[in-house]
Amino acid sequence: ETGVTQSPTHLIKTRGQQVTLRCSSQSGHNTVSWYQQALGQGPQFIFQYYREEENGRGNFPPRFSGLQFPNYSSELNVNALELDDSALYLCASSLGAGGYTGELFFGEGSRLTVL
Amino acid sequence: AQKITQTQPGMFVQEKEAVTLDCTYDTSDPSYGLFWYKQPSSGEMIFLIYQGSYDQQNATEGRYSLNFQKARKSANLVISASQLGDSAMYFCAMREGSGNTGKLIFGQGTTLQVKP
């Protein structure tokens, strides 16, 4: 069973630039969620995609956007980067229907540094 | 108001001993789920254990058990027979509602260090 993989693992951008982070979900999972984890904090929910549609969003501005593809992989795009966007970005996949716990399976994250 | 509170920023435990990590939560939804995740330095969040709000018995998974006290709104994680590999950050999280949404609300975390 293939787990959740994310790329790139580390990247450095400057203020005002745009970034795209990628996620391949676990085999058979049709729901992808993205989280932002600032240093020393717990992860915060950005949004969720289910069957290629955004299906829930946290308190993040529109410059955070995403896509989900037919194979259930996903992208997180952040425009007009700000210094506070520096964080670990975690992708998690799960089954959108069925399954008792609906537990989330996380990747190792993409660490973004904005200078 | 914080929905998930973990009051212990850091904890130490001797190898082979048991340790309890505290978690309290706040929700008005009668249906919710509580999770514990482990995050080693690699960054990956590893699922440990789950407790549903209607579950009658406390959840157990190997060396992990969840001390669920609904009236007190607490969901403490108990790790028995600690191992050096248990050293990591531990997060308590909650899902509100009965659906399988991917939105979890996380606490601030507790750093656990296991001493040899």
Short mmCIF file of C-alpha atoms in Angstrom, two decimals:
data_model
loop_
_atom_site.label_atom_id
_atom_site.label_comp_id
_atom_site.label_asym_id
_atom_site.label_seq_id
_atom_site.Cartn_x
_atom_site.Cartn_y
_atom_site.Cartn_z
CA GLU A 1 0.00 0.00 0.00
CA THR A 2 1.51 3.31 -1.10
CA GLY A 3 1.43 6.04 1.53
CA VAL A 4 0.95 9.77 1.13
CA THR A 5 3.85 11.45 -0.62
CA GLN A 6 4.55 15.16 -0.86
CA SER A 7 6.92 17.25 -2.95
CA PRO A 8 9.08 19.17 -2.67
CA THR A 9 10.26 18.39 0.85
CA HIS A 10 11.94 21.75 1.32
CA LEU A 11 11.85 25.00 -0.59
CA ILE A 12 12.76 28.64 -0.17
CA LYS A 13 10.83 31.51 -1.76
CA THR A 14 10.84 35.26 -1.44
CA ARG A 15 7.98 37.52 -0.46
CA GLY A 16 5.50 38.08 -3.26
CA GLN A 17 6.34 34.90 -5.14
CA GLN A 18 4.00 32.01 -5.80
CA VAL A 19 4.45 28.38 -4.77
CA THR A 20 2.87 25.05 -5.73
CA LEU A 21 3.05 22.06 -3.42
CA ARG A 22 2.08 18.57 -4.53
CA CYS A 23 0.56 15.56 -2.85
CA SER A 24 -0.15 12.00 -3.93
CA SER A 25 -2.81 10.45 -1.76
CA GLN A 26 -2.81 6.96 -0.35
CA SER A 27 -4.10 4.32 -2.72
CA GLY A 28 -7.90 4.17 -2.69
CA HIS A 29 -8.39 7.45 -0.84
CA ASN A 30 -10.61 10.04 -2.50
CA THR A 31 -10.35 12.91 -0.04
CA VAL A 32 -7.36 15.17 0.45
CA SER A 33 -6.92 17.76 3.18
CA TRP A 34 -4.19 20.36 3.52
CA TYR A 35 -2.83 21.74 6.77
CA GLN A 36 -0.40 24.51 7.69
CA GLN A 37 1.81 23.94 10.71
CA ALA A 38 3.81 26.90 11.97
CA LEU A 39 6.88 26.15 14.06
CA GLY A 40 5.93 24.95 17.54
CA GLN A 41 2.21 24.92 16.77
CA GLY A 42 -0.41 22.35 15.93
CA PRO A 43 -1.54 21.97 12.32
CA GLN A 44 -4.31 24.25 11.07
CA PHE A 45 -6.84 23.12 8.48
CA ILE A 46 -6.60 24.97 5.17
CA PHE A 47 -9.12 23.11 2.99
CA GLN A 48 -10.31 19.74 1.81
CA TYR A 49 -10.98 18.29 -1.63
CA TYR A 50 -13.39 15.49 -2.34
CA ARG A 51 -13.83 14.16 -5.86
CA GLU A 52 -12.08 17.19 -7.35
CA GLU A 53 -14.24 19.78 -5.56
CA GLU A 54 -13.31 21.97 -2.59
CA ASN A 55 -15.39 20.61 0.24
CA GLY A 56 -14.60 22.65 3.32
CA ARG A 57 -12.25 25.51 4.05
CA GLY A 58 -10.55 26.88 7.13
CA ASN A 59 -9.75 30.48 7.96
CA PHE A 60 -7.29 31.10 5.15
CA PRO A 61 -7.41 33.87 2.52
CA PRO A 62 -8.24 33.22 -1.16
CA ARG A 63 -4.57 33.37 -2.14
CA PHE A 64 -4.47 29.82 -0.78
CA SER A 65 -6.03 27.66 -3.47
CA GLY A 66 -5.95 24.06 -4.52
CA LEU A 67 -6.75 21.43 -7.06
CA GLN A 68 -7.56 17.76 -6.97
CA PHE A 69 -7.02 15.61 -10.04
CA PRO A 70 -8.96 12.55 -11.27
CA ASN A 71 -6.34 10.26 -9.73
CA TYR A 72 -7.02 12.05 -6.40
CA SER A 73 -3.60 13.67 -6.23
CA SER A 74 -3.68 17.31 -5.21
CA GLU A 75 -1.90 20.65 -5.36
CA LEU A 76 -1.78 23.53 -2.94
CA ASN A 77 -1.04 26.92 -4.47
CA VAL A 78 -0.13 30.00 -2.50
CA ASN A 79 0.07 33.36 -4.25
CA ALA A 80 1.71 36.59 -3.09
CA LEU A 81 3.75 34.84 -0.41
CA GLU A 82 4.13 36.54 2.96
CA LEU A 83 6.73 35.94 5.64
CA ASP A 84 4.07 34.35 7.87
CA ASP A 85 3.47 31.69 5.23
CA SER A 86 6.71 30.05 6.35
CA ALA A 87 5.57 26.70 7.74
CA LEU A 88 5.35 22.96 7.26
CA TYR A 89 2.52 22.15 4.86
CA LEU A 90 0.96 18.76 5.47
CA CYS A 91 -1.24 16.82 3.13
CA ALA A 92 -3.56 14.13 4.45
CA SER A 93 -5.71 11.63 2.62
CA SER A 94 -8.73 9.69 3.78
CA LEU A 95 -11.78 7.87 2.57
CA GLY A 96 -14.62 10.31 2.02
CA ALA A 97 -17.27 7.71 2.59
CA GLY A 98 -17.27 4.52 4.56
CA GLY A 99 -14.65 3.52 7.08
CA TYR A 100 -15.32 3.76 10.78
CA THR A 101 -12.72 6.22 11.91
CA GLY A 102 -12.11 8.13 8.72
CA GLU A 103 -8.61 8.53 10.03
CA LEU A 104 -6.32 10.82 8.14
CA PHE A 105 -3.06 9.54 6.72
CA PHE A 106 -0.44 12.27 6.54
CA GLY A 107 2.60 12.79 4.38
CA GLU A 108 5.90 14.08 5.72
CA GLY A 109 5.14 17.59 4.60
CA SER A 110 6.72 20.34 2.55
CA ARG A 111 8.71 22.87 4.56
CA LEU A 112 8.36 26.32 3.04
CA THR A 113 10.60 29.21 4.02
CA VAL A 114 9.67 32.69 2.82
CA LEU A 115 12.46 35.28 2.92
CA ALA B 1 -11.77 29.89 22.76
CA GLN B 2 -9.46 26.96 22.18
CA LYS B 3 -11.28 23.80 21.27
CA ILE B 4 -8.39 21.49 22.06
CA THR B 5 -6.12 22.23 25.01
CA GLN B 6 -2.90 20.41 25.78
CA THR B 7 -1.47 21.97 28.91
CA GLN B 8 1.85 20.11 28.99
CA PRO B 9 4.36 21.69 26.57
CA GLY B 10 6.97 19.08 27.51
CA MET B 11 7.10 15.81 29.40
CA PHE B 12 9.88 13.44 30.46
CA VAL B 13 9.45 9.75 31.20
CA GLN B 14 11.86 7.00 32.08
CA GLU B 15 12.13 4.15 29.62
CA LYS B 16 9.72 1.28 30.39
CA GLU B 17 7.50 3.47 32.55
CA ALA B 18 3.99 4.66 31.69
CA VAL B 19 3.14 8.27 30.87
CA THR B 20 -0.11 10.20 30.51
CA LEU B 21 -0.48 13.10 28.09
CA ASP B 22 -3.37 15.40 28.87
CA CYS B 23 -6.00 16.70 26.46
CA THR B 24 -9.21 18.58 27.10
CA TYR B 25 -11.67 19.60 24.44
CA ASP B 26 -14.63 21.87 23.98
CA THR B 27 -17.55 21.28 21.65
CA SER B 28 -21.31 21.64 21.67
CA ASP B 29 -21.74 18.98 18.99
CA PRO B 30 -22.98 15.68 20.51
CA SER B 31 -21.19 13.74 17.79
CA TYR B 32 -17.43 14.07 17.56
CA GLY B 33 -14.25 12.06 17.31
CA LEU B 34 -11.01 12.42 19.17
CA PHE B 35 -7.62 11.49 17.76
CA TRP B 36 -4.07 11.28 18.94
CA TYR B 37 -1.20 11.69 16.50
CA LYS B 38 2.54 11.33 16.96
CA GLN B 39 4.90 13.62 15.06
CA PRO B 40 8.57 12.64 15.05
CA SER B 41 11.21 15.07 13.83
CA SER B 42 10.66 13.85 10.25
CA GLY B 43 7.37 15.78 10.25
CA GLU B 44 4.95 13.01 9.37
CA MET B 45 1.85 12.80 11.55
CA ILE B 46 1.34 9.19 12.63
CA PHE B 47 -2.14 8.13 13.72
CA LEU B 48 -2.15 6.42 17.13
CA ILE B 49 -5.68 6.04 18.42
CA TYR B 50 -9.29 7.16 17.94
CA GLN B 51 -12.26 7.58 20.30
CA GLY B 52 -15.78 8.31 19.13
CA SER B 53 -18.07 10.36 21.32
CA TYR B 54 -20.61 7.53 21.50
CA ASP B 55 -18.09 4.80 22.17
CA GLN B 56 -18.85 3.14 25.49
CA GLN B 57 -15.40 1.78 26.11
CA ASN B 58 -12.04 3.50 26.16
CA ALA B 59 -10.03 2.90 23.00
CA THR B 60 -6.86 0.84 23.13
CA GLU B 61 -4.23 0.17 20.48
CA GLY B 62 -1.28 -1.87 21.65
CA ARG B 63 0.67 0.24 24.16
CA TYR B 64 -1.65 3.21 23.64
CA SER B 65 -4.90 3.72 25.47
CA LEU B 66 -7.22 6.67 25.64
CA ASN B 67 -8.69 7.67 28.99
CA PHE B 68 -11.98 9.18 27.81
CA GLN B 69 -13.93 11.10 30.43
CA LYS B 70 -16.87 12.59 28.58
CA ALA B 71 -18.33 14.62 31.44
CA ARG B 72 -14.96 16.26 32.02
CA LYS B 73 -14.35 16.63 28.28
CA SER B 74 -10.96 15.03 28.57
CA ALA B 75 -9.23 12.49 26.35
CA ASN B 76 -5.86 11.71 27.86
CA LEU B 77 -3.41 9.44 26.07
CA VAL B 78 -1.68 6.78 28.14
CA ILE B 79 1.48 5.21 26.77
CA SER B 80 2.55 2.11 28.66
CA ALA B 81 6.10 0.72 28.77
CA SER B 82 7.68 3.75 27.11
CA GLN B 83 10.37 3.17 24.53
CA LEU B 84 13.12 5.48 23.28
CA GLY B 85 11.35 5.62 19.93
CA ASP B 86 8.33 7.20 21.61
CA SER B 87 10.24 10.48 21.88
CA ALA B 88 8.29 12.85 19.65
CA MET B 89 5.63 15.54 19.59
CA TYR B 90 2.11 14.32 20.39
CA PHE B 91 -1.04 16.04 19.21
CA CYS B 92 -4.60 15.64 20.34
CA ALA B 93 -7.20 16.47 17.68
CA MET B 94 -10.96 16.58 17.32
CA ARG B 95 -13.37 16.15 14.45
CA GLU B 96 -16.79 17.68 15.02
CA GLY B 97 -19.89 16.12 13.52
CA SER B 98 -20.57 12.61 12.35
CA GLY B 99 -19.27 12.87 8.81
CA ASN B 100 -15.88 11.72 7.60
CA THR B 101 -14.62 15.24 7.00
CA GLY B 102 -10.90 15.78 6.74
CA LYS B 103 -11.06 18.79 9.05
CA LEU B 104 -9.41 18.14 12.38
CA ILE B 105 -8.83 20.73 15.09
CA PHE B 106 -5.44 20.20 16.70
CA GLY B 107 -4.05 21.17 20.05
CA GLN B 108 -0.67 22.82 20.56
CA GLY B 109 1.05 19.53 21.20
CA THR B 110 3.17 17.96 23.93
CA THR B 111 6.82 17.09 23.44
CA LEU B 112 7.64 13.76 25.04
CA GLN B 113 11.21 12.75 25.82
CA VAL B 114 11.95 9.20 26.92
CA LYS B 115 15.07 8.85 29.04
CA PRO B 116 17.16 5.65 28.90
#
